[in-house]
Amino acid sequence: MSKNIVAYSVSLFILAGAIVLGVTVGTVSISPVVLWNPSFDEAAANILWNIRMPRVILAGLVGAALAIAGAAFQGLLKNPLADPYTLGVSSGASVGAVMTLFFGISIPFLGPFTLPVMSMIGALLTMLAVVSFAKLVDRSMKMETVILTGIIFSSFLGSIISLMIALTGEELRQIIGWLLGSVSMRGWPYVRMALPFVLIGSFVLWLKRRELNAMLFGEERAQHLGVDVKKSKMTILIGGSVLTGAAVSVSGTIGFVGLVVPHMTRLLWGSDHRHVLPLSFINGAALLIVCDLVSRTIISPTELPIGVITAFIGAPVFAFIFFRQRKGGI
């Protein structure tokens, strides 16, 4: 059996297990039989299909979106520490979403899609600003330069969010709750809001898998191989920003998923983007479903924000990658 078949089989098995655990474990335990036979227990089926299943699917979509965006950013910048959170893209998406909530913006022809669209615009503008500024400082785009630029922009955007929170009134609870990062109390409407953008953004990045492989050898070499580097970079940035904006708009700021999952995927299954992208998508979905399960059961009945759980996992991994890279291990 080839390594790729094993990789996809293991990843899909873990995802299926995470989904089953996500919908059956909680304050009320539900038998897995309800999944294919709702009449077995109608009350449990109601909880499963109307509360837990949309929550699990939304967590999966957010995790998949952040992980595949992180994989693309890491490939594009040739930097294993790049992800939507460390680059400040999540903060840009947050500013777009908070502005929408703060000012009550609703674009007529977009309706409920105003929030994810504004979030994506914030993510894209931030990504472009971070890359442009980092290039101004250091044309070779060293790891430290990109990460420090991301931290600077993230801090600045965080201050804008703090200012809006300080000025807000009745919307305070809504904005604070949203910023903590959670998929709690999100129903099927949120799934429908995020799904098209996650699918489109993921498909756009998957189309650029060969260009990402070519750019691993440097932009000049990629150009010799026939890659339109400028166009490909812009397409990847837009695709990653669409995914980050879609994820942030329905779940708030959840860090480190886009860092941990692609890195672990590369370590386990190799660096070919034809497989890194889809495997990151699957494993990112599984990781966030499990993190959401832990966040709502570890100190039940109180729920922790998912961002707390992902930070517990992501921060040590970030430190480990940074340590290995500085020591020349990567």
Coordinates of N, CA and C in Angstrom, one line a residue, residues 10 28 87 104 124 147 150 165 189 194 197 238 270 290 301 322 327:
V10 N -5.7 7.0 7.0 CA -5.5 7.4 8.5 C -6.2 8.7 8.8
V28 N -25.1 15.5 27.6 CA -26.1 14.3 27.3 C -25.4 13.4 26.4
L87 N 0.8 35.7 11.0 CA 1.0 36.8 10.0 C 0.1 38.0 10.2
G104 N -22.9 48.1 12.5 CA -24.1 47.5 12.0 C -24.2 47.5 10.5
L124 N -7.4 40.1 3.5 CA -6.6 40.3 2.3 C -5.8 41.5 2.4
I147 N 7.7 37.3 10.4 CA 7.0 37.1 11.6 C 6.9 38.4 12.5
G150 N 4.3 40.6 11.0 CA 3.0 40.1 11.3 C 2.6 40.5 12.8
I165 N -14.1 48.3 21.0 CA -14.8 47.7 22.1 C -15.0 48.7 23.2
P189 N -27.4 28.0 9.9 CA -27.2 29.2 9.1 C -25.7 29.6 9.0
A194 N -20.5 29.9 5.9 CA -19.1 29.6 5.7 C -18.8 28.7 4.6
F197 N -17.6 29.7 0.9 CA -16.3 30.4 0.8 C -15.1 29.4 1.2
I238 N -5.0 35.6 -2.2 CA -6.5 35.8 -2.2 C -7.2 34.6 -1.6
G270 N 5.4 14.1 4.2 CA 6.2 14.7 3.1 C 5.7 16.1 2.7
V290 N -12.0 18.0 17.6 CA -11.6 17.4 18.9 C -11.4 18.6 19.9
P301 N -20.2 22.1 33.4 CA -21.0 22.6 32.3 C -20.5 23.9 31.7
F322 N 10.5 26.9 16.1 CA 11.4 28.1 16.1 C 12.8 27.6 16.6
K327 N 18.4 26.3 15.2 CA 19.5 25.4 15.3 C 19.8 24.7 14.0

